[in-house]
mmCIF file of C-alpha atoms and ligand atoms in Angstrom:
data_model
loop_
_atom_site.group_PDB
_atom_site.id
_atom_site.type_symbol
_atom_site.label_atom_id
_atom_site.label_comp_id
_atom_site.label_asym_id
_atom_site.label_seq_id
_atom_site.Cartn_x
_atom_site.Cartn_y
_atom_site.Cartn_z
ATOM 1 C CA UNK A 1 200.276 143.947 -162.837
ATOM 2 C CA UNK A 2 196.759 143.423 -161.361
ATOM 3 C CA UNK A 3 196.916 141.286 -157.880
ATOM 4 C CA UNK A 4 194.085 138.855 -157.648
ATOM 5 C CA UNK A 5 193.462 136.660 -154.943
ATOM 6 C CA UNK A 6 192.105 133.143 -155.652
ATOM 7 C CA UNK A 7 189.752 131.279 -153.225
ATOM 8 C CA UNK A 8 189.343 127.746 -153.619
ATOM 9 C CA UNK A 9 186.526 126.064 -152.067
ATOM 10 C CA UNK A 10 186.160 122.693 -153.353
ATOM 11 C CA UNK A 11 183.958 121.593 -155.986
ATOM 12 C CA UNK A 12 184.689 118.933 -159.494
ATOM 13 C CA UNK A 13 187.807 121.558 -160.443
ATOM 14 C CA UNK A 14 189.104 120.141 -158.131
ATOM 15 C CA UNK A 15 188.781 116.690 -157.146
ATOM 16 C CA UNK A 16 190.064 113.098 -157.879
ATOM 17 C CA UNK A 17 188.617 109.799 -158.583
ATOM 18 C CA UNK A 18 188.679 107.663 -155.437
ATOM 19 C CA UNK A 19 187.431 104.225 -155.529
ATOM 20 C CA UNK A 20 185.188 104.916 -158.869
ATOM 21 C CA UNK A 21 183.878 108.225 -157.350
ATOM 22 C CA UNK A 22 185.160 111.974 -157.680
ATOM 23 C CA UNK A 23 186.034 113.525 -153.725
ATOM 24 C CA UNK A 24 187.375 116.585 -152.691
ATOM 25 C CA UNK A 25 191.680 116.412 -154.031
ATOM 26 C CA UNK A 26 194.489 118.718 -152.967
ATOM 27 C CA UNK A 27 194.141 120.738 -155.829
ATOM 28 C CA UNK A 28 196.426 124.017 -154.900
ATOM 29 C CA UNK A 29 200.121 123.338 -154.607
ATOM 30 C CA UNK A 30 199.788 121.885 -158.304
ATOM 31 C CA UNK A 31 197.271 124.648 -159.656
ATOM 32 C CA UNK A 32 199.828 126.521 -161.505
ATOM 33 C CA UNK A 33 201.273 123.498 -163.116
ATOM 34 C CA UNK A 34 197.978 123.006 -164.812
ATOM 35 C CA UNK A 35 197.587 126.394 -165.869
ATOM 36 C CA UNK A 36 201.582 128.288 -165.785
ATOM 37 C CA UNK A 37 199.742 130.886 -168.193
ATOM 38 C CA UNK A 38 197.442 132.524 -165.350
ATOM 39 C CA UNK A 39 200.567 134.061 -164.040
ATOM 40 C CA UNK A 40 200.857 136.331 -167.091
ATOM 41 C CA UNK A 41 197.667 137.470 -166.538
ATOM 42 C CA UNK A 42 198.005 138.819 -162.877
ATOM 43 C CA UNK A 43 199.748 138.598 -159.229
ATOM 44 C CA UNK A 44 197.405 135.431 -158.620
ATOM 45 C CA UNK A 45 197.706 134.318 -154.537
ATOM 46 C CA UNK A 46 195.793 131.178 -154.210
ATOM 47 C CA UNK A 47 194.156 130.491 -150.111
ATOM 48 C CA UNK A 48 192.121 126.880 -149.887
ATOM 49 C CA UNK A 49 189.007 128.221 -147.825
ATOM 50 C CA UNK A 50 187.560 125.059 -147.346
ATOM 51 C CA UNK A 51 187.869 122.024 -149.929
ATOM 52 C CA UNK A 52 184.371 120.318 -150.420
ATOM 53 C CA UNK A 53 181.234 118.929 -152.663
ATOM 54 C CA UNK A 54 179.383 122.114 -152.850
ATOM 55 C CA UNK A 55 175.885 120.395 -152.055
ATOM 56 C CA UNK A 56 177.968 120.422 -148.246
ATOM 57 C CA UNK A 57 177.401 124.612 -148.429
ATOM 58 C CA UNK A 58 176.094 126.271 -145.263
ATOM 59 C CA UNK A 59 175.224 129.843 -144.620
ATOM 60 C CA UNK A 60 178.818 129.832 -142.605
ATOM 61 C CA UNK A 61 180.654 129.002 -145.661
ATOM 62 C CA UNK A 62 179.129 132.570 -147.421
ATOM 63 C CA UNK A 63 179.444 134.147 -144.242
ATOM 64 C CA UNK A 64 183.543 133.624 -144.196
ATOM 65 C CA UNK A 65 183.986 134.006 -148.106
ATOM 66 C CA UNK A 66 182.512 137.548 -147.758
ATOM 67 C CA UNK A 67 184.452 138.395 -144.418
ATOM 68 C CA UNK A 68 187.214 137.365 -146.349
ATOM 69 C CA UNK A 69 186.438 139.196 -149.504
ATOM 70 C CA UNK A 70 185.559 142.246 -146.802
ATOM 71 C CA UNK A 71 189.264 142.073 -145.451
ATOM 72 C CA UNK A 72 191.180 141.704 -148.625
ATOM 73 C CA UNK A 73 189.232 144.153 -149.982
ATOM 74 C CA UNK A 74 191.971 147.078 -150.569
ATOM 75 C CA UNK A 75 194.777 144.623 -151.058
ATOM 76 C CA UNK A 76 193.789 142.684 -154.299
ATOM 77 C CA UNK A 77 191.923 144.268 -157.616
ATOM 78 C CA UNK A 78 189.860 141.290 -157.938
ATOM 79 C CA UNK A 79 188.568 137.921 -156.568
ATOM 80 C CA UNK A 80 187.880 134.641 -158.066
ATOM 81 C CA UNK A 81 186.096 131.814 -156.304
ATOM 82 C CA UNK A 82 186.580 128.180 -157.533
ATOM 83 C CA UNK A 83 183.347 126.539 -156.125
ATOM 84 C CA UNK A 84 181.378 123.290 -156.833
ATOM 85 C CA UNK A 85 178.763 123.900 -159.844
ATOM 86 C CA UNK A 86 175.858 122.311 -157.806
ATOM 87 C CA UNK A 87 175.127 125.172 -155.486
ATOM 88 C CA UNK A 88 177.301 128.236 -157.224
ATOM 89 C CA UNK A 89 174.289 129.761 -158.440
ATOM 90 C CA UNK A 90 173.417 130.139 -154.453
ATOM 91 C CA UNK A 91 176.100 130.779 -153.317
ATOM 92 C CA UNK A 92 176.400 134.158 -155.959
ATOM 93 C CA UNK A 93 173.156 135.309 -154.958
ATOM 94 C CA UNK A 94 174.306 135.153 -150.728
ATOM 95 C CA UNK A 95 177.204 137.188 -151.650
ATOM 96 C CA UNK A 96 175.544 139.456 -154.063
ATOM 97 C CA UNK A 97 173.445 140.264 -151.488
ATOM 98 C CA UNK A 98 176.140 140.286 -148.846
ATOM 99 C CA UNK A 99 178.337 143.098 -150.498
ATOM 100 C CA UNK A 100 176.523 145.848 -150.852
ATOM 101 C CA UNK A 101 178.188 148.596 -153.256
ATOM 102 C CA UNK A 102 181.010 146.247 -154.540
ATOM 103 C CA UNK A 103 183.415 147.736 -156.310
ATOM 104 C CA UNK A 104 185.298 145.358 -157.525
ATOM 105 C CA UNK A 105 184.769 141.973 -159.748
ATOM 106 C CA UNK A 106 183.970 138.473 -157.050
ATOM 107 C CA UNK A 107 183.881 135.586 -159.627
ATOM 108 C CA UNK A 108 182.755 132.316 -159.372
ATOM 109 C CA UNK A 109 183.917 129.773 -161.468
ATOM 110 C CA UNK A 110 184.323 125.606 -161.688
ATOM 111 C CA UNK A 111 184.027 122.660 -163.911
ATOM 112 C CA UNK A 112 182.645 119.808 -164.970
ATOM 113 C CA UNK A 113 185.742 117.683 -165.090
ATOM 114 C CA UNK A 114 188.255 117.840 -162.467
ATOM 115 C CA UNK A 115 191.283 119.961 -163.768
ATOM 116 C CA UNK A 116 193.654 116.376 -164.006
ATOM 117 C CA UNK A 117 191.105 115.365 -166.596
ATOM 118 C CA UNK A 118 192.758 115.166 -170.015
ATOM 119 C CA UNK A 119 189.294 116.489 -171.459
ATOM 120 C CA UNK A 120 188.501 119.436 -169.004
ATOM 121 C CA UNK A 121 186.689 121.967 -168.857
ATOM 122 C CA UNK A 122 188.638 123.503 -165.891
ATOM 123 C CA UNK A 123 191.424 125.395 -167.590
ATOM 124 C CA UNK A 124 189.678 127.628 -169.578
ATOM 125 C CA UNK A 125 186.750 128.253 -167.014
ATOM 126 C CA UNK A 126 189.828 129.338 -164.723
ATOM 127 C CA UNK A 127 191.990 131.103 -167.307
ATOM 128 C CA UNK A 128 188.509 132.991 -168.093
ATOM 129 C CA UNK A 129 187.438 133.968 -164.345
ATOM 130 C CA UNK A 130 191.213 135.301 -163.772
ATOM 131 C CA UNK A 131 190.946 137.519 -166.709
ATOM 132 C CA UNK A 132 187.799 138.883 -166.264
ATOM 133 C CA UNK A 133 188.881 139.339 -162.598
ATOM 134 C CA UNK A 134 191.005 142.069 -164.019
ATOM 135 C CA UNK A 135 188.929 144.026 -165.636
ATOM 136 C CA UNK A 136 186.365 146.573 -164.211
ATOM 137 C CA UNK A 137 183.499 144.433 -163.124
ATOM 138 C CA UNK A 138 182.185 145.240 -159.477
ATOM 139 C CA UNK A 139 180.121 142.675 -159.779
ATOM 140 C CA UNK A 140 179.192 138.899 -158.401
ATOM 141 C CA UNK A 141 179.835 136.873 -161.644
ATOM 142 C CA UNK A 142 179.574 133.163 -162.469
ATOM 143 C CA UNK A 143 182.049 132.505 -165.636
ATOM 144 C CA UNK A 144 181.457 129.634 -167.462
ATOM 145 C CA UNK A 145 182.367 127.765 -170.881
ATOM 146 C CA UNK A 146 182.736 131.466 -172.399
ATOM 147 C CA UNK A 147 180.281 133.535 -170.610
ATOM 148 C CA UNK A 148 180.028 135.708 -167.573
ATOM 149 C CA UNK A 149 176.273 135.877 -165.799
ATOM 150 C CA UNK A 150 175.363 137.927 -163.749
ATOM 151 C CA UNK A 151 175.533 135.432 -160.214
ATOM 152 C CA UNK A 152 171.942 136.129 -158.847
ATOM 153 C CA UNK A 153 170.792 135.744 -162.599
ATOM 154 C CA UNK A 154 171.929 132.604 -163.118
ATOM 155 C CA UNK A 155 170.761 128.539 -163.212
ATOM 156 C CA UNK A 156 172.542 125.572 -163.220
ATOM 157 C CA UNK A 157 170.595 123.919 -166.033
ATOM 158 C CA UNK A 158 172.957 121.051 -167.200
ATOM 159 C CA UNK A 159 174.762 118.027 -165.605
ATOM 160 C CA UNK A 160 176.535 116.743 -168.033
ATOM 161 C CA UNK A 161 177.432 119.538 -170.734
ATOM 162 C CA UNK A 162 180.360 121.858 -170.656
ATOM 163 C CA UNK A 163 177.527 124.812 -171.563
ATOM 164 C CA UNK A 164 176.200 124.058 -167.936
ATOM 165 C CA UNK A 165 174.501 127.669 -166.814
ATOM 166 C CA UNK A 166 172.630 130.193 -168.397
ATOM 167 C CA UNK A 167 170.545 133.239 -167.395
ATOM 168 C CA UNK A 168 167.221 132.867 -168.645
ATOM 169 C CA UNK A 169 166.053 136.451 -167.425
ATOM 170 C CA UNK A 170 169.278 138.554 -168.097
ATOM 171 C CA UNK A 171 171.800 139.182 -170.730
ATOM 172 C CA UNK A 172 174.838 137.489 -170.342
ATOM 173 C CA UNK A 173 177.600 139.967 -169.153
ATOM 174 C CA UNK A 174 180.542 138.719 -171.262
ATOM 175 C CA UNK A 175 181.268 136.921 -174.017
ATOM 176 C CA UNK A 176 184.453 135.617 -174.139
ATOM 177 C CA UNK A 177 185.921 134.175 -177.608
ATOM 178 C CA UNK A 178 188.541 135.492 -179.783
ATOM 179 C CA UNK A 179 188.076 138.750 -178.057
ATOM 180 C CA UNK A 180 186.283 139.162 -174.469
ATOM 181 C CA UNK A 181 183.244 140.779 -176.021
ATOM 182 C CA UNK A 182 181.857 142.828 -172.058
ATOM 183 C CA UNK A 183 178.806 144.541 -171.961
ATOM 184 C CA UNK A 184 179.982 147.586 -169.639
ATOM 185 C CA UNK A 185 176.342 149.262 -170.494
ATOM 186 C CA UNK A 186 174.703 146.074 -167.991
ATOM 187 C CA UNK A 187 177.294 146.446 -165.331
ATOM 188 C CA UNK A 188 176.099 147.412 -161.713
ATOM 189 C CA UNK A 189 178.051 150.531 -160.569
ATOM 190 C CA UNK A 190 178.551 151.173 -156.585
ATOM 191 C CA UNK A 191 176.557 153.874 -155.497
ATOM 192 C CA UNK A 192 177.591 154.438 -151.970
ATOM 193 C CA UNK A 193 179.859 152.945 -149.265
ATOM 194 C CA UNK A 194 181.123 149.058 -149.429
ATOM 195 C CA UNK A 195 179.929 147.155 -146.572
ATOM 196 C CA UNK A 196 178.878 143.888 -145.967
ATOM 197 C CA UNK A 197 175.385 142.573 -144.412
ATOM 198 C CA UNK A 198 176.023 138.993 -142.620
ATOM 199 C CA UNK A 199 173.108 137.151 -141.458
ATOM 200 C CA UNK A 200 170.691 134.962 -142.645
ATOM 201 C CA UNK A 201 167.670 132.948 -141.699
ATOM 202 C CA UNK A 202 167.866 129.420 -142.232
ATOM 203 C CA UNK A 203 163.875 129.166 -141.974
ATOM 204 C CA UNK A 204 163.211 128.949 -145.625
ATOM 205 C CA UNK A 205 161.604 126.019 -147.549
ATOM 206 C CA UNK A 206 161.099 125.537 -151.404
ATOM 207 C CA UNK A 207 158.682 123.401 -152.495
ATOM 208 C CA UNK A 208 157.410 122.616 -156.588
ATOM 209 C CA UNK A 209 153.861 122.226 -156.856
ATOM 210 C CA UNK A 210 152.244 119.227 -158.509
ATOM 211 C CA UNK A 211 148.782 118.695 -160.208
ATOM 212 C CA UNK A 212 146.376 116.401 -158.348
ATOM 213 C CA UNK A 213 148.338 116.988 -155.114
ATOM 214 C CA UNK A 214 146.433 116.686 -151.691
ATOM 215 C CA UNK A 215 146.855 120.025 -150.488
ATOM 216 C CA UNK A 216 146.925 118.544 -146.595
ATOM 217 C CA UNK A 217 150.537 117.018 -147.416
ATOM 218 C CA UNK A 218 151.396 121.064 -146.877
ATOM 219 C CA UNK A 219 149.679 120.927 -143.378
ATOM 220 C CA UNK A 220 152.579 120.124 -141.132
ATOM 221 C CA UNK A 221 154.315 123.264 -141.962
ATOM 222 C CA UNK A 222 151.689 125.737 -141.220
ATOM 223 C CA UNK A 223 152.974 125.025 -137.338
ATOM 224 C CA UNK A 224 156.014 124.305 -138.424
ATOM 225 C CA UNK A 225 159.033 126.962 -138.118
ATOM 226 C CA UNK A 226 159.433 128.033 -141.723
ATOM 227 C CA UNK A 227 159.028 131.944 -141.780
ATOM 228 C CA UNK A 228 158.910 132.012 -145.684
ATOM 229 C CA UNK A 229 157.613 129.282 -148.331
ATOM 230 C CA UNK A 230 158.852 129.633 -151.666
ATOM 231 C CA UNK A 231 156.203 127.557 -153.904
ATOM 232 C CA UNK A 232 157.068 126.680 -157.072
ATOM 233 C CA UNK A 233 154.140 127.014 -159.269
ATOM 234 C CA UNK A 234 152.612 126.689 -162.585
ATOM 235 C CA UNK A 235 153.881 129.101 -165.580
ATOM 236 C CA UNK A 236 152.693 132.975 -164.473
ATOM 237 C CA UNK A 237 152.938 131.861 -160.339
ATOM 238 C CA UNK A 238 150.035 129.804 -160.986
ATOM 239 C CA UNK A 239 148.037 127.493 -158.235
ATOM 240 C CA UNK A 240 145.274 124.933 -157.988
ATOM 241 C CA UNK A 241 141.985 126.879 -157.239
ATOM 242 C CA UNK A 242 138.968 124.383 -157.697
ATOM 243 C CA UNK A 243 140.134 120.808 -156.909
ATOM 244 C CA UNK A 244 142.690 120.383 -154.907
ATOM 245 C CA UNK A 245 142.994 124.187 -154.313
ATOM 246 C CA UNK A 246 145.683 125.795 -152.490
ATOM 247 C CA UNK A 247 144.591 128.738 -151.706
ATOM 248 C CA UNK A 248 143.027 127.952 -147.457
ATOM 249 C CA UNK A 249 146.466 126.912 -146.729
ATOM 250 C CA UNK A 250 148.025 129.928 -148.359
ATOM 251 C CA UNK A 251 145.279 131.984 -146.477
ATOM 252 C CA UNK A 252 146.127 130.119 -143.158
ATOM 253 C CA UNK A 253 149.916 130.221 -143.442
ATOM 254 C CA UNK A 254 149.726 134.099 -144.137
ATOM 255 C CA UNK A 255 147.520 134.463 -141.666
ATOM 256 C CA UNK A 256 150.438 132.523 -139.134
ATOM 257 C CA UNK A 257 152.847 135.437 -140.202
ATOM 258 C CA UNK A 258 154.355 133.190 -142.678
ATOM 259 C CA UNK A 259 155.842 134.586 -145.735
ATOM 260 C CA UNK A 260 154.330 132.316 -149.436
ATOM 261 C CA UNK A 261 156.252 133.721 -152.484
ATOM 262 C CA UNK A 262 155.323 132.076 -155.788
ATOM 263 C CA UNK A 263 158.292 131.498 -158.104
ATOM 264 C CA UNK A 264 157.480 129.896 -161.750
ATOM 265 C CA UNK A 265 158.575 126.015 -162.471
ATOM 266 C CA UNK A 266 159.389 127.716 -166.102
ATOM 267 C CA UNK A 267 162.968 128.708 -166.084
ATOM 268 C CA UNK A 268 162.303 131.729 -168.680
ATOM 269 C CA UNK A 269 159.810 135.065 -167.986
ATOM 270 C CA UNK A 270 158.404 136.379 -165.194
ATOM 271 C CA UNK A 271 155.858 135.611 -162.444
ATOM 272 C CA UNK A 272 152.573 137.718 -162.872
ATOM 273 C CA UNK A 273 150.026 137.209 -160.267
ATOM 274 C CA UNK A 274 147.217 139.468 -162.587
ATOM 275 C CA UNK A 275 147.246 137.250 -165.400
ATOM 276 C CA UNK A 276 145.042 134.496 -164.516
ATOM 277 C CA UNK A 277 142.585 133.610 -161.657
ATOM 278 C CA UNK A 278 144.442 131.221 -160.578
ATOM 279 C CA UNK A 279 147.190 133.597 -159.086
ATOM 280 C CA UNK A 280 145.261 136.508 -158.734
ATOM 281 C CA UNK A 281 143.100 134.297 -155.967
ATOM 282 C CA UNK A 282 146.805 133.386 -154.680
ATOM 283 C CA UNK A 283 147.657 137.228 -154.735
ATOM 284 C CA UNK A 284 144.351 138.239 -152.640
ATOM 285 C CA UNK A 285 145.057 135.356 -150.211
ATOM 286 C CA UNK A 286 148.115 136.822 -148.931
ATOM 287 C CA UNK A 287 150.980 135.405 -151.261
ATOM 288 C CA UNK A 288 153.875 137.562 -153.236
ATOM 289 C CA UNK A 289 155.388 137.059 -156.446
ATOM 290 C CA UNK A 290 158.997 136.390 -157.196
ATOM 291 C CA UNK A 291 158.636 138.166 -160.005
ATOM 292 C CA UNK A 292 161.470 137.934 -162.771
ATOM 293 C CA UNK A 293 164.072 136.280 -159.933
ATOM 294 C CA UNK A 294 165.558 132.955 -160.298
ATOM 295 C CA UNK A 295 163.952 130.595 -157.844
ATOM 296 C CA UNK A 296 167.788 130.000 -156.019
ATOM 297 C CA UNK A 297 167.674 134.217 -155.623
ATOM 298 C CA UNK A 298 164.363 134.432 -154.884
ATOM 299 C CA UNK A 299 164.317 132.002 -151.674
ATOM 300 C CA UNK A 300 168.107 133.115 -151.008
ATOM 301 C CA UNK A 301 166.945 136.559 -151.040
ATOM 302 C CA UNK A 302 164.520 135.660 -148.584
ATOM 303 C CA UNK A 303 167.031 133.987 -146.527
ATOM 304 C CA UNK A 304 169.048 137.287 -146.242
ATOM 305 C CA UNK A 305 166.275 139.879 -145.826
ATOM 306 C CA UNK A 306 164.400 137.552 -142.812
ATOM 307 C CA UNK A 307 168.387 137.788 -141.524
ATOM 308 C CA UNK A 308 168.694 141.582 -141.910
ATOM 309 C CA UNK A 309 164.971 142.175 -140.397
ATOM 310 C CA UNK A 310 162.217 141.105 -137.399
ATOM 311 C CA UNK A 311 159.925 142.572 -139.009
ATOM 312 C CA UNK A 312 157.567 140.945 -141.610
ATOM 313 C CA UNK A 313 156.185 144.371 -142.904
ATOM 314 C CA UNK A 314 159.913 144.964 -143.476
ATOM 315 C CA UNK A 315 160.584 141.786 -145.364
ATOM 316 C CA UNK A 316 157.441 141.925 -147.713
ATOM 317 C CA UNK A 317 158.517 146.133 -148.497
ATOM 318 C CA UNK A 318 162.172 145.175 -149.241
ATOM 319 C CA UNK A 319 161.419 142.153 -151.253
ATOM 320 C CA UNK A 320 160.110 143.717 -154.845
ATOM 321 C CA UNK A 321 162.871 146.040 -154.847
ATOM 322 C CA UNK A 322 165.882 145.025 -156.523
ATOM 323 C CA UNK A 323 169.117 144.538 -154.099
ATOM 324 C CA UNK A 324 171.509 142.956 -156.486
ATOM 325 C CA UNK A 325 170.243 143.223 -160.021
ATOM 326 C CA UNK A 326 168.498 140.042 -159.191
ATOM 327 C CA UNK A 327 165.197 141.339 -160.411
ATOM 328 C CA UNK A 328 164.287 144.414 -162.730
HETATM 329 N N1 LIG B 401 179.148 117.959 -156.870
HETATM 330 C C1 LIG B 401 180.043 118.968 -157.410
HETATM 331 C C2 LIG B 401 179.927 120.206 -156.555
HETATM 332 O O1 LIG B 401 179.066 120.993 -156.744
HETATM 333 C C3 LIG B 401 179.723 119.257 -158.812
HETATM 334 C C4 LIG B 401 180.644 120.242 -159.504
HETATM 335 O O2 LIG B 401 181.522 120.844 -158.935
HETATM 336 O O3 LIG B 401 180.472 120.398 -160.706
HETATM 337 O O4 LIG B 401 180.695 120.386 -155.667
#
């Protein structure tokens, strides 16, 4: 029987209503009483890393899940992390960048009813994640309602619908119905020695682009301590160029050593700087493209390389080429 060792970290799964609204419960002494079946499936040891709201996550909290994941390595044959839906799709793309060479499956998984709920969700998002956890997937999955994504490739695009996530830019990884339908052709394969990259720079702002705004509200943070600005632009990695235009303070935060990286407000296709003026101007003023990423892996992403390096040149090289699978 496989051995696979269950991290729970807090999240909807599971919580309980307290005075109207859902907080943080103490979900694991009674997790196998919801679910007895998991324990046919494998050797399942269950640790409680931390038990929170997931919008609480902090670079430390994907710093210890992959030094955990780094010293269990050799003693379980998979991982599964229960973890609020709010932030999962970050916290996927940290650790997919984290383990480099993984060769075995880390899955993320959680719910959008707490696992008490008559009407949940939970059970078979868990039942799900601890079977695919068996299988031969060395890779950072999200599994939900049915469906492993690739982690970096993923969004959070519902609230309120069981069919919460999807992965605009990539196949889905699994299918999982009457039979678990895997698409072992997608799958990342190791190519060298497991190890695990820590640090990150928490000097990384996102901000969505509106029309008609005054591009002086984006002033402040050309002295500000941001090293990278992820703008969220229109369709292609578009930006204002007449009225309005944002391409001096593009020019002058480039030319403070600041990283600008346009991502796409549409979920679906990918950023191309060459299609229009408007972010061709953005290109020859000093800003990069995010390409086909999701905008949570594209500023996480930035996040770990401005950890791993000094160096701007280093950043800027590094950030085109795929790490994860988080970009083609
Ligand atoms: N606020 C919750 C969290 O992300 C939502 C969820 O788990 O679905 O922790």
């Amino acid at each position: 029987m496989k051995r696979l060792l269950l991290f729970h970290t807090g999240g909807t799964l599971g919580m309980s209503p307290f005075d109207g609204e859902l907080r943080p419960g103490d979900l694991t002494k009674e997790l196998f009483r919801y679910i007895p079946e998991a324990q046919a499936l494998a050797d399942i040891e269950v640790r409680v890393l931390y038990n929170m709201d997931s919008s609480n996550v902090q670079i430390s909290n994907w710093q210890l899940l992959a030094a955990e994941i780094e010293r269990e390595l050799d003693r379980y044959d998979g991982f599964v992390i229960i973890h609020g839906t709010d932030t999962m799709v970050y916290t996927a793309s940290a650790l997919s960048f984290m383990l480099t060479n993984l060769p075995k499956p880390v899955i993320l998984t959680g719910a959008q009813r707490p696992i008490s709920a008559i009407r949940t969700d939970a059970k078979s998002n868990l039942i799900g994640a601890l079977e695919l956890a068996t299988y031969d997937v060395p890779e950072v999955g999200i599994y939900f309602d049915h469906r492993l994504f690739r982690g970096n490739r993923a969004r959070k695009l519902s609230i309120d619908d069981f069919d919460a996530f999807a992965s605009p830019n990539f196949p889905v990884l699994a299918q999982v119905g009457l039979n678990i339908e895997l698409r072992s052709d997608l799958l990342r394969r190791p190519s060298g020695l497991f190890r695990v990259n820590r640090e990150f720079s928490d000097q990384v702002l996102v901000l969505r682009i509106l029309p008609g705004m005054a591009p002086d509200l984006l002033d402040p943070l050309l002295d500000g301590p941001a090293r990278a600005i992820v703008l969220e632009a229109f369709g292609a990695g578009n930006v204002p160029i007449a009225e309005n235009s944002l391409i001096p303070f593009i020019e002058r935060a480039v030319g403070k050593g600041k990283i600008v990286a346009l991502a796409s407000q549409s979920p679906s296709g990918a950023v191309d700087l060459s299609l229009y003026e408007c972010g061709s101007r953005a290109a020859s003023a000093g800003a990069i493209s995010c390409a086909d990423m999701t905008v949570e892996a594209a500023a996480v992403k930035l996040m770990f390389l401005l950890g791993q390096f000094d160096s701007r040149d280093k950043v800027l090289r590094n950030y085109p080429l795929p790490l994860a699978g988080e970009c083609r």
